[in-house]
PDB file of C-alpha atoms and ligand atoms in Angstrom:
ATOM      1  CA  MET I   1     -83.209   1.424 -34.461  1.00  0.00           C
ATOM      2  CA  ILE I   2     -83.800   4.999 -33.548  1.00  0.00           C
ATOM      3  CA  LYS I   3     -82.737   4.271 -29.961  1.00  0.00           C
ATOM      4  CA  ASN I   4     -79.480   2.517 -31.070  1.00  0.00           C
ATOM      5  CA  LEU I   5     -78.812   5.624 -33.379  1.00  0.00           C
ATOM      6  CA  VAL I   6     -79.243   8.053 -30.605  1.00  0.00           C
ATOM      7  CA  LEU I   7     -77.007   5.703 -28.180  1.00  0.00           C
ATOM      8  CA  SER I   8     -74.132   5.615 -30.584  1.00  0.00           C
ATOM      9  CA  LYS I   9     -74.119   9.347 -31.039  1.00  0.00           C
ATOM     10  CA  TYR I  10     -74.130   9.595 -27.270  1.00  0.00           C
ATOM     11  CA  ASN I  11     -71.115   7.150 -27.082  1.00  0.00           C
ATOM     12  CA  LYS I  12     -69.188   9.065 -29.822  1.00  0.00           C
ATOM     13  CA  CYS I  13     -69.736  12.265 -28.076  1.00  0.00           C
ATOM     14  CA  LEU I  14     -68.392  10.729 -24.761  1.00  0.00           C
ATOM     15  CA  ILE I  15     -65.268   9.127 -26.665  1.00  0.00           C
ATOM     16  CA  LEU I  16     -64.608  12.543 -28.209  1.00  0.00           C
ATOM     17  CA  LEU I  17     -64.667  14.154 -24.912  1.00  0.00           C
ATOM     18  CA  THR I  18     -62.253  11.858 -23.345  1.00  0.00           C
ATOM     19  CA  ALA I  19     -59.855  12.163 -26.384  1.00  0.00           C
ATOM     20  CA  LEU I  20     -60.183  16.000 -25.854  1.00  0.00           C
ATOM     21  CA  THR I  21     -59.218  15.871 -22.213  1.00  0.00           C
ATOM     22  CA  ALA I  22     -56.360  13.683 -23.104  1.00  0.00           C
ATOM     23  CA  SER I  23     -54.942  16.120 -25.769  1.00  0.00           C
ATOM     24  CA  THR I  24     -55.501  19.392 -23.805  1.00  0.00           C
ATOM     25  CA  ASN I  25     -52.588  18.121 -21.676  1.00  0.00           C
ATOM     26  CA  VAL I  26     -49.617  18.857 -24.109  1.00  0.00           C
ATOM     27  CA  LEU I  27     -46.361  19.793 -22.613  1.00  0.00           C
ATOM     28  CA  ALA I  28     -46.486  23.351 -21.331  1.00  0.00           C
ATOM     29  CA  GLU I  29     -43.288  25.574 -22.111  1.00  0.00           C
ATOM     30  CA  GLY I  30     -40.398  24.897 -20.012  1.00  0.00           C
ATOM     31  CA  ALA I  31     -41.952  21.415 -18.751  1.00  0.00           C
ATOM     32  CA  MET I  32     -39.691  18.555 -18.244  1.00  0.00           C
ATOM     33  CA  VAL I  33     -39.901  15.699 -20.707  1.00  0.00           C
ATOM     34  CA  LEU I  34     -40.182  12.016 -19.245  1.00  0.00           C
ATOM     35  CA  LYS I  35     -36.743  10.351 -18.923  1.00  0.00           C
ATOM     36  CA  SER I  36     -36.113   6.740 -19.974  1.00  0.00           C
ATOM     37  CA  THR I  37     -34.782   6.088 -16.240  1.00  0.00           C
ATOM     38  CA  ASP I  38     -37.934   7.401 -14.584  1.00  0.00           C
ATOM     39  CA  PHE I  39     -39.780   4.277 -13.900  1.00  0.00           C
ATOM     40  CA  VAL I  40     -42.400   5.921 -11.847  1.00  0.00           C
ATOM     41  CA  GLY I  41     -42.972   8.458 -14.423  1.00  0.00           C
ATOM     42  CA  ILE I  42     -43.477   5.824 -17.110  1.00  0.00           C
ATOM     43  CA  SER I  43     -45.807   3.886 -14.920  1.00  0.00           C
ATOM     44  CA  PHE I  44     -47.960   7.244 -14.572  1.00  0.00           C
ATOM     45  CA  TRP I  45     -47.904   7.552 -18.471  1.00  0.00           C
ATOM     46  CA  LEU I  46     -49.000   3.896 -19.248  1.00  0.00           C
ATOM     47  CA  ILE I  47     -51.702   3.960 -16.489  1.00  0.00           C
ATOM     48  CA  SER I  48     -53.014   7.263 -17.928  1.00  0.00           C
ATOM     49  CA  MET I  49     -53.416   5.666 -21.298  1.00  0.00           C
ATOM     50  CA  ALA I  50     -54.914   2.538 -19.996  1.00  0.00           C
ATOM     51  CA  LEU I  51     -57.556   4.594 -18.201  1.00  0.00           C
ATOM     52  CA  VAL I  52     -58.356   6.394 -21.340  1.00  0.00           C
ATOM     53  CA  ALA I  53     -58.675   3.272 -23.354  1.00  0.00           C
ATOM     54  CA  SER I  54     -60.733   1.697 -20.479  1.00  0.00           C
ATOM     55  CA  THR I  55     -63.228   4.775 -20.392  1.00  0.00           C
ATOM     56  CA  ALA I  56     -63.822   4.455 -24.120  1.00  0.00           C
ATOM     57  CA  PHE I  57     -64.349   0.637 -23.858  1.00  0.00           C
ATOM     58  CA  PHE I  58     -66.849   0.857 -20.970  1.00  0.00           C
ATOM     59  CA  PHE I  59     -68.799   3.524 -22.657  1.00  0.00           C
ATOM     60  CA  LEU I  60     -68.991   1.730 -25.905  1.00  0.00           C
ATOM     61  CA  GLU I  61     -69.930  -1.637 -24.335  1.00  0.00           C
ATOM     62  CA  ARG I  62     -73.057  -0.056 -22.893  1.00  0.00           C
ATOM     63  CA  ASP I  63     -74.762  -0.805 -26.247  1.00  0.00           C
ATOM     64  CA  ARG I  64     -74.284  -4.337 -25.786  1.00  0.00           C
ATOM     65  CA  VAL I  65     -75.995  -4.805 -22.235  1.00  0.00           C
ATOM     66  CA  ALA I  66     -79.618  -4.947 -21.130  1.00  0.00           C
ATOM     67  CA  GLY I  67     -81.193  -1.520 -19.888  1.00  0.00           C
ATOM     68  CA  LYS I  68     -80.748  -2.313 -16.072  1.00  0.00           C
ATOM     69  CA  TRP I  69     -77.095  -3.024 -16.490  1.00  0.00           C
ATOM     70  CA  LYS I  70     -76.221   0.349 -18.395  1.00  0.00           C
ATOM     71  CA  THR I  71     -75.790   2.522 -15.512  1.00  0.00           C
ATOM     72  CA  SER I  72     -73.211   0.144 -13.938  1.00  0.00           C
ATOM     73  CA  LEU I  73     -71.183   0.387 -17.173  1.00  0.00           C
ATOM     74  CA  THR I  74     -71.523   4.184 -17.232  1.00  0.00           C
ATOM     75  CA  VAL I  75     -70.219   4.494 -13.616  1.00  0.00           C
ATOM     76  CA  SER I  76     -67.228   2.262 -14.624  1.00  0.00           C
ATOM     77  CA  GLY I  77     -66.338   4.441 -17.348  1.00  0.00           C
ATOM     78  CA  LEU I  78     -66.803   7.538 -15.138  1.00  0.00           C
ATOM     79  CA  VAL I  79     -64.490   6.018 -12.667  1.00  0.00           C
ATOM     80  CA  THR I  80     -61.757   5.512 -15.313  1.00  0.00           C
ATOM     81  CA  LEU I  81     -62.463   9.107 -17.018  1.00  0.00           C
ATOM     82  CA  VAL I  82     -62.108  10.905 -13.678  1.00  0.00           C
ATOM     83  CA  ALA I  83     -58.819   8.888 -12.827  1.00  0.00           C
ATOM     84  CA  ALA I  84     -57.314   9.370 -16.269  1.00  0.00           C
ATOM     85  CA  VAL I  85     -57.692  13.188 -16.033  1.00  0.00           C
ATOM     86  CA  HIS I  86     -56.116  13.114 -12.743  1.00  0.00           C
ATOM     87  CA  TYR I  87     -53.354  10.893 -13.920  1.00  0.00           C
ATOM     88  CA  PHE I  88     -52.510  13.600 -16.556  1.00  0.00           C
ATOM     89  CA  TYR I  89     -52.035  16.054 -13.725  1.00  0.00           C
ATOM     90  CA  MET I  90     -50.282  13.642 -11.193  1.00  0.00           C
ATOM     91  CA  ARG I  91     -47.995  12.577 -14.090  1.00  0.00           C
ATOM     92  CA  ASP I  92     -46.770  16.145 -14.825  1.00  0.00           C
ATOM     93  CA  VAL I  93     -46.220  16.850 -11.077  1.00  0.00           C
ATOM     94  CA  TRP I  94     -44.186  13.938 -10.746  1.00  0.00           C
ATOM     95  CA  VAL I  95     -42.186  14.307 -14.133  1.00  0.00           C
ATOM     96  CA  ASP I  96     -41.723  18.027 -13.477  1.00  0.00           C
ATOM     97  CA  THR I  97     -40.799  17.876  -9.566  1.00  0.00           C
ATOM     98  CA  GLY I  98     -40.268  14.198  -8.478  1.00  0.00           C
ATOM     99  CA  ASP I  99     -42.652  15.260  -5.762  1.00  0.00           C
ATOM    100  CA  THR I 100     -45.700  13.045  -4.702  1.00  0.00           C
ATOM    101  CA  PRO I 101     -48.959  14.375  -6.030  1.00  0.00           C
ATOM    102  CA  THR I 102     -50.756  14.045  -2.766  1.00  0.00           C
ATOM    103  CA  VAL I 103     -53.565  16.586  -3.545  1.00  0.00           C
ATOM    104  CA  TYR I 104     -54.567  15.385  -6.894  1.00  0.00           C
ATOM    105  CA  ARG I 105     -54.296  11.731  -5.866  1.00  0.00           C
ATOM    106  CA  TYR I 106     -56.720  12.275  -2.971  1.00  0.00           C
ATOM    107  CA  ILE I 107     -59.265  14.497  -5.055  1.00  0.00           C
ATOM    108  CA  ASP I 108     -59.195  11.515  -7.532  1.00  0.00           C
ATOM    109  CA  TRP I 109     -59.938   9.114  -4.726  1.00  0.00           C
ATOM    110  CA  LEU I 110     -62.549  11.225  -3.132  1.00  0.00           C
ATOM    111  CA  ILE I 111     -64.574  11.068  -6.477  1.00  0.00           C
ATOM    112  CA  THR I 112     -63.743   7.632  -7.567  1.00  0.00           C
ATOM    113  CA  VAL I 113     -64.087   5.573  -4.443  1.00  0.00           C
ATOM    114  CA  PRO I 114     -67.786   6.794  -3.730  1.00  0.00           C
ATOM    115  CA  LEU I 115     -68.262   6.024  -7.381  1.00  0.00           C
ATOM    116  CA  LEU I 116     -67.034   2.409  -6.756  1.00  0.00           C
ATOM    117  CA  MET I 117     -69.211   2.099  -3.714  1.00  0.00           C
ATOM    118  CA  ILE I 118     -72.210   2.985  -5.771  1.00  0.00           C
ATOM    119  CA  GLU I 119     -71.540   0.025  -7.962  1.00  0.00           C
ATOM    120  CA  PHE I 120     -72.100  -2.277  -5.247  1.00  0.00           C
ATOM    121  CA  TYR I 121     -75.271  -0.625  -4.681  1.00  0.00           C
ATOM    122  CA  LEU I 122     -76.158  -0.701  -8.574  1.00  0.00           C
ATOM    123  CA  ILE I 123     -75.415  -4.403  -9.231  1.00  0.00           C
ATOM    124  CA  LEU I 124     -77.739  -5.264  -6.284  1.00  0.00           C
ATOM    125  CA  SER I 125     -80.457  -2.811  -7.491  1.00  0.00           C
ATOM    126  CA  ALA I 126     -80.450  -4.425 -10.765  1.00  0.00           C
ATOM    127  CA  ILE I 127     -82.085  -7.358  -9.201  1.00  0.00           C
ATOM    128  CA  THR I 128     -83.927  -6.195  -6.009  1.00  0.00           C
ATOM    129  CA  LYS I 129     -84.887  -3.213  -4.069  1.00  0.00           C
ATOM    130  CA  VAL I 130     -82.065  -1.984  -1.862  1.00  0.00           C
ATOM    131  CA  PRO I 131     -82.222   0.185   1.176  1.00  0.00           C
ATOM    132  CA  ALA I 132     -80.406   3.589   0.844  1.00  0.00           C
ATOM    133  CA  GLY I 133     -78.791   2.909   3.955  1.00  0.00           C
ATOM    134  CA  VAL I 134     -76.376   0.333   2.443  1.00  0.00           C
ATOM    135  CA  PHE I 135     -74.957   3.084   0.322  1.00  0.00           C
ATOM    136  CA  TRP I 136     -74.686   5.851   3.055  1.00  0.00           C
ATOM    137  CA  ARG I 137     -72.809   3.315   5.182  1.00  0.00           C
ATOM    138  CA  LEU I 138     -70.303   2.624   2.381  1.00  0.00           C
ATOM    139  CA  LEU I 139     -70.062   6.216   1.958  1.00  0.00           C
ATOM    140  CA  ILE I 140     -69.217   7.078   5.597  1.00  0.00           C
ATOM    141  CA  GLY I 141     -66.674   4.322   5.730  1.00  0.00           C
ATOM    142  CA  THR I 142     -65.115   5.977   2.541  1.00  0.00           C
ATOM    143  CA  VAL I 143     -65.075   9.569   3.956  1.00  0.00           C
ATOM    144  CA  VAL I 144     -63.403   8.431   7.166  1.00  0.00           C
ATOM    145  CA  MET I 145     -60.933   6.198   5.433  1.00  0.00           C
ATOM    146  CA  LEU I 146     -59.788   8.992   2.899  1.00  0.00           C
ATOM    147  CA  GLY I 147     -60.115  12.141   5.277  1.00  0.00           C
ATOM    148  CA  LEU I 148     -57.713  10.467   7.764  1.00  0.00           C
ATOM    149  CA  GLY I 149     -55.387   9.154   5.040  1.00  0.00           C
ATOM    150  CA  TYR I 150     -55.109  12.716   3.534  1.00  0.00           C
ATOM    151  CA  ALA I 151     -54.661  14.252   6.958  1.00  0.00           C
ATOM    152  CA  GLY I 152     -51.757  11.861   7.419  1.00  0.00           C
ATOM    153  CA  GLU I 153     -50.012  12.175   4.085  1.00  0.00           C
ATOM    154  CA  ALA I 154     -50.477  15.889   4.081  1.00  0.00           C
ATOM    155  CA  GLY I 155     -49.072  16.483   7.452  1.00  0.00           C
ATOM    156  CA  TYR I 156     -52.077  17.702   9.485  1.00  0.00           C
ATOM    157  CA  ILE I 157     -51.995  14.777  11.942  1.00  0.00           C
ATOM    158  CA  GLY I 158     -49.417  12.211  12.841  1.00  0.00           C
ATOM    159  CA  LEU I 159     -48.734   9.369  10.354  1.00  0.00           C
ATOM    160  CA  TRP I 160     -49.580   6.590  12.687  1.00  0.00           C
ATOM    161  CA  PRO I 161     -52.711   7.785  14.153  1.00  0.00           C
ATOM    162  CA  ALA I 162     -53.944   8.621  10.465  1.00  0.00           C
ATOM    163  CA  PHE I 163     -53.031   5.061   9.480  1.00  0.00           C
ATOM    164  CA  ILE I 164     -54.778   3.347  12.217  1.00  0.00           C
ATOM    165  CA  PHE I 165     -58.038   5.279  12.142  1.00  0.00           C
ATOM    166  CA  SER I 166     -58.075   5.324   8.273  1.00  0.00           C
ATOM    167  CA  MET I 167     -57.793   1.405   8.520  1.00  0.00           C
ATOM    168  CA  LEU I 168     -60.963   1.433  10.866  1.00  0.00           C
ATOM    169  CA  GLY I 169     -62.882   3.243   8.092  1.00  0.00           C
ATOM    170  CA  TRP I 170     -61.919   0.520   5.634  1.00  0.00           C
ATOM    171  CA  PHE I 171     -62.801  -2.296   8.036  1.00  0.00           C
ATOM    172  CA  PHE I 172     -66.122  -0.597   8.366  1.00  0.00           C
ATOM    173  CA  ILE I 173     -66.670  -1.117   4.489  1.00  0.00           C
ATOM    174  CA  LEU I 174     -65.543  -4.619   4.617  1.00  0.00           C
ATOM    175  CA  TYR I 175     -67.938  -5.266   7.673  1.00  0.00           C
ATOM    176  CA  GLU I 176     -70.923  -4.088   5.436  1.00  0.00           C
ATOM    177  CA  VAL I 177     -70.062  -5.942   2.448  1.00  0.00           C
ATOM    178  CA  PHE I 178     -69.076  -9.192   4.254  1.00  0.00           C
ATOM    179  CA  ALA I 179     -71.628  -9.239   7.109  1.00  0.00           C
ATOM    180  CA  GLY I 180     -73.825  -6.273   6.865  1.00  0.00           C
ATOM    181  CA  GLN I 181     -76.997  -5.717   4.956  1.00  0.00           C
ATOM    182  CA  ALA I 182     -75.425  -5.578   1.632  1.00  0.00           C
ATOM    183  CA  SER I 183     -73.961  -9.076   1.930  1.00  0.00           C
ATOM    184  CA  LYS I 184     -77.406 -10.374   3.075  1.00  0.00           C
ATOM    185  CA  ILE I 185     -79.275  -8.958   0.087  1.00  0.00           C
ATOM    186  CA  SER I 186     -76.747 -10.558  -2.086  1.00  0.00           C
ATOM    187  CA  ALA I 187     -76.874 -13.937  -0.299  1.00  0.00           C
ATOM    188  CA  THR I 188     -80.560 -14.159  -0.275  1.00  0.00           C
ATOM    189  CA  GLN I 189     -81.783 -12.387  -3.265  1.00  0.00           C
ATOM    190  CA  ALA I 190     -79.384 -12.204  -6.088  1.00  0.00           C
ATOM    191  CA  SER I 191     -78.956 -14.641  -8.974  1.00  0.00           C
ATOM    192  CA  PRO I 192     -75.952 -16.952  -9.236  1.00  0.00           C
ATOM    193  CA  GLY I 193     -74.334 -14.372 -11.742  1.00  0.00           C
ATOM    194  CA  VAL I 194     -74.891 -11.325  -9.590  1.00  0.00           C
ATOM    195  CA  GLN I 195     -73.719 -13.174  -6.492  1.00  0.00           C
ATOM    196  CA  SER I 196     -70.266 -14.298  -7.972  1.00  0.00           C
ATOM    197  CA  ALA I 197     -69.901 -10.747  -9.255  1.00  0.00           C
ATOM    198  CA  PHE I 198     -70.701  -9.298  -5.732  1.00  0.00           C
ATOM    199  CA  ASN I 199     -68.217 -11.807  -4.266  1.00  0.00           C
ATOM    200  CA  THR I 200     -65.609 -11.029  -6.682  1.00  0.00           C
ATOM    201  CA  MET I 201     -65.985  -7.125  -5.907  1.00  0.00           C
ATOM    202  CA  ARG I 202     -65.872  -7.652  -2.322  1.00  0.00           C
ATOM    203  CA  TRP I 203     -62.488  -9.682  -2.522  1.00  0.00           C
ATOM    204  CA  ILE I 204     -61.133  -6.739  -4.751  1.00  0.00           C
ATOM    205  CA  VAL I 205     -62.139  -4.303  -1.910  1.00  0.00           C
ATOM    206  CA  THR I 206     -60.121  -6.644   0.437  1.00  0.00           C
ATOM    207  CA  VAL I 207     -57.124  -7.820  -1.355  1.00  0.00           C
ATOM    208  CA  GLY I 208     -56.932  -5.091  -4.147  1.00  0.00           C
ATOM    209  CA  TRP I 209     -57.545  -2.225  -1.578  1.00  0.00           C
ATOM    210  CA  ALA I 210     -54.937  -3.651   0.894  1.00  0.00           C
ATOM    211  CA  ILE I 211     -52.362  -2.394  -1.896  1.00  0.00           C
ATOM    212  CA  TYR I 212     -52.985   1.137  -0.627  1.00  0.00           C
ATOM    213  CA  PRO I 213     -52.190   0.810   3.019  1.00  0.00           C
ATOM    214  CA  LEU I 214     -49.185  -1.341   1.991  1.00  0.00           C
ATOM    215  CA  GLY I 215     -48.149   1.691  -0.245  1.00  0.00           C
ATOM    216  CA  TYR I 216     -48.627   4.106   2.684  1.00  0.00           C
ATOM    217  CA  PHE I 217     -46.640   1.879   4.999  1.00  0.00           C
ATOM    218  CA  LEU I 218     -43.642   1.731   2.589  1.00  0.00           C
ATOM    219  CA  GLY I 219     -43.895   5.425   1.810  1.00  0.00           C
ATOM    220  CA  TYR I 220     -44.090   6.681   5.386  1.00  0.00           C
ATOM    221  CA  LEU I 221     -43.849   4.252   8.012  1.00  0.00           C
ATOM    222  CA  THR I 222     -40.588   2.529   7.599  1.00  0.00           C
ATOM    223  CA  GLY I 223     -38.496   5.187   9.159  1.00  0.00           C
ATOM    224  CA  SER I 224     -36.721   6.182   6.033  1.00  0.00           C
ATOM    225  CA  ASP I 225     -37.209   9.768   4.721  1.00  0.00           C
ATOM    226  CA  PRO I 226     -40.521   9.935   2.892  1.00  0.00           C
ATOM    227  CA  LYS I 227     -38.699  11.915   0.033  1.00  0.00           C
ATOM    228  CA  GLU I 228     -36.664   8.886  -0.663  1.00  0.00           C
ATOM    229  CA  SER I 229     -39.565   6.466  -0.379  1.00  0.00           C
ATOM    230  CA  ALA I 230     -41.720   8.842  -2.833  1.00  0.00           C
ATOM    231  CA  GLY I 231     -40.809   6.397  -6.040  1.00  0.00           C
ATOM    232  CA  MET I 232     -42.116   3.427  -3.792  1.00  0.00           C
ATOM    233  CA  LEU I 233     -45.207   5.093  -2.643  1.00  0.00           C
ATOM    234  CA  ASN I 234     -46.401   6.278  -6.147  1.00  0.00           C
ATOM    235  CA  ILE I 235     -45.507   3.103  -7.940  1.00  0.00           C
ATOM    236  CA  VAL I 236     -47.471   1.014  -5.348  1.00  0.00           C
ATOM    237  CA  TYR I 237     -50.391   3.455  -5.504  1.00  0.00           C
ATOM    238  CA  ASN I 238     -50.345   3.276  -9.247  1.00  0.00           C
ATOM    239  CA  LEU I 239     -50.441  -0.457  -9.370  1.00  0.00           C
ATOM    240  CA  ALA I 240     -53.425  -0.309  -7.006  1.00  0.00           C
ATOM    241  CA  ASP I 241     -55.459   1.946  -9.174  1.00  0.00           C
ATOM    242  CA  VAL I 242     -54.802  -0.445 -12.224  1.00  0.00           C
ATOM    243  CA  VAL I 243     -56.446  -3.312 -10.044  1.00  0.00           C
ATOM    244  CA  ASN I 244     -59.126  -1.404  -8.357  1.00  0.00           C
ATOM    245  CA  LYS I 245     -60.402   0.847 -11.153  1.00  0.00           C
ATOM    246  CA  ILE I 246     -59.758  -1.085 -14.603  1.00  0.00           C
ATOM    247  CA  GLY I 247     -59.848  -4.526 -13.104  1.00  0.00           C
ATOM    248  CA  PHE I 248     -63.184  -3.814 -11.060  1.00  0.00           C
ATOM    249  CA  GLY I 249     -64.915  -2.240 -13.977  1.00  0.00           C
ATOM    250  CA  LEU I 250     -63.945  -5.267 -16.002  1.00  0.00           C
ATOM    251  CA  ILE I 251     -65.568  -7.579 -13.328  1.00  0.00           C
ATOM    252  CA  ILE I 252     -68.854  -5.555 -13.756  1.00  0.00           C
ATOM    253  CA  TRP I 253     -68.747  -5.559 -17.449  1.00  0.00           C
ATOM    254  CA  ASN I 254     -68.129  -9.200 -17.526  1.00  0.00           C
ATOM    255  CA  VAL I 255     -71.264  -9.853 -15.302  1.00  0.00           C
ATOM    256  CA  ALA I 256     -73.402  -7.197 -17.181  1.00  0.00           C
ATOM    257  CA  VAL I 257     -72.512  -8.906 -20.459  1.00  0.00           C
ATOM    258  CA  THR I 258     -73.223 -12.603 -19.257  1.00  0.00           C
ATOM    259  CA  GLU I 259     -76.420 -11.669 -17.548  1.00  0.00           C
ATOM    260  CA  SER I 260     -77.728  -9.809 -20.529  1.00  0.00           C
ATOM    261  CA  GLU I 261     -77.060 -12.531 -23.031  1.00  0.00           C
ATOM    262  CA  LYS I 262     -78.683 -15.169 -20.812  1.00  0.00           C
ATOM    263  CA  LYS I 263     -81.999 -16.264 -22.418  1.00  0.00           C
TER     264      LYS I 263
HETATM  265  C1  LIG U 301     -59.527   4.284  -7.276  1.00  0.00           C
HETATM  266  C2  LIG U 301     -58.905   4.534  -5.877  1.00  0.00           C
HETATM  267  C3  LIG U 301     -59.325   3.674  -4.956  1.00  0.00           C
HETATM  268  C4  LIG U 301     -60.064   2.450  -4.825  1.00  0.00           C
HETATM  269  C5  LIG U 301     -58.506   4.027  -3.594  1.00  0.00           C
HETATM  270  C6  LIG U 301     -58.596   3.358  -2.583  1.00  0.00           C
HETATM  271  C7  LIG U 301     -57.804   3.816  -1.296  1.00  0.00           C
HETATM  272  C8  LIG U 301     -57.836   3.224  -0.226  1.00  0.00           C
HETATM  273  C9  LIG U 301     -58.401   1.903   0.013  1.00  0.00           C
HETATM  274  C10 LIG U 301     -56.886   3.712   0.827  1.00  0.00           C
HETATM  275  C11 LIG U 301     -56.703   3.193   2.050  1.00  0.00           C
HETATM  276  C12 LIG U 301     -55.848   3.728   3.087  1.00  0.00           C
HETATM  277  C13 LIG U 301     -55.851   3.182   4.313  1.00  0.00           C
HETATM  278  C14 LIG U 301     -56.799   1.780   4.606  1.00  0.00           C
HETATM  279  C15 LIG U 301     -54.880   3.378   5.354  1.00  0.00           C
HETATM  280  C16 LIG U 301     -53.790   4.384   4.894  1.00  0.00           C
HETATM  281  C17 LIG U 301     -54.427   5.467   4.252  1.00  0.00           C
HETATM  282  C18 LIG U 301     -55.030   4.939   2.953  1.00  0.00           C
HETATM  283  C19 LIG U 301     -55.785   6.276   2.594  1.00  0.00           C
HETATM  284  C20 LIG U 301     -53.859   4.758   1.920  1.00  0.00           C
END
């Protein structure tokens, strides 16, 4: 009883916090208003709101799952919370200037992608002891992938070399979850429910994540002026974030609820 009471208070705080962050972003004086023809801007708006709603959802659903699954739901909620706040800023940059909000985008990824990597570690840890090396390897792959992607998009190094070496970082992550230690732990020690979640998660990291290099390619490598392709770049990245942040979180939520309700 008492414990439930404390938890719901905690949840209420988190939801309030989310609502507050959302409302601090009212139009500054002189700011542009979203135009009905600006579909990229509209996608930034829609996704901002979907991320706020998902955050409230993941935090509230914490109450429903068994103790060992709670951290996974908290992390899912943190991913969508951090992304929501960045989407408010990215949306403003886009609506005001029509420029690609590269810096905000990468700061968001730099925080949320490691959190998603922690999820792999957590769902395995919910059932067995997992060596920390699994997490470190996933983190190294992430930093290489994102560091080089940023260096390319921000113009520090050539667009093609950045793309190719960033892809290698991604392949390194895929290796870990398909053939490395993480995959072996899942295959030999996880319950069927966790195994199926692990499987779906690694397919998201393969197919869902592939949308990002596709966006980079369409935005920078087709030979047209990146200014002209900015709309395409952002809409593809935005779509990818829906799949990989909200969709990924829902998979974890689903296994957490299913495994918690199993008798
Ligand atoms: C929530 C944000 C996520 C899951 C972001 C993921 C980002 C990537 C998988 C980006 C990958 C890239 C490449 C594999 C090559 C080109 C450069 C990047 C950074 C777009």
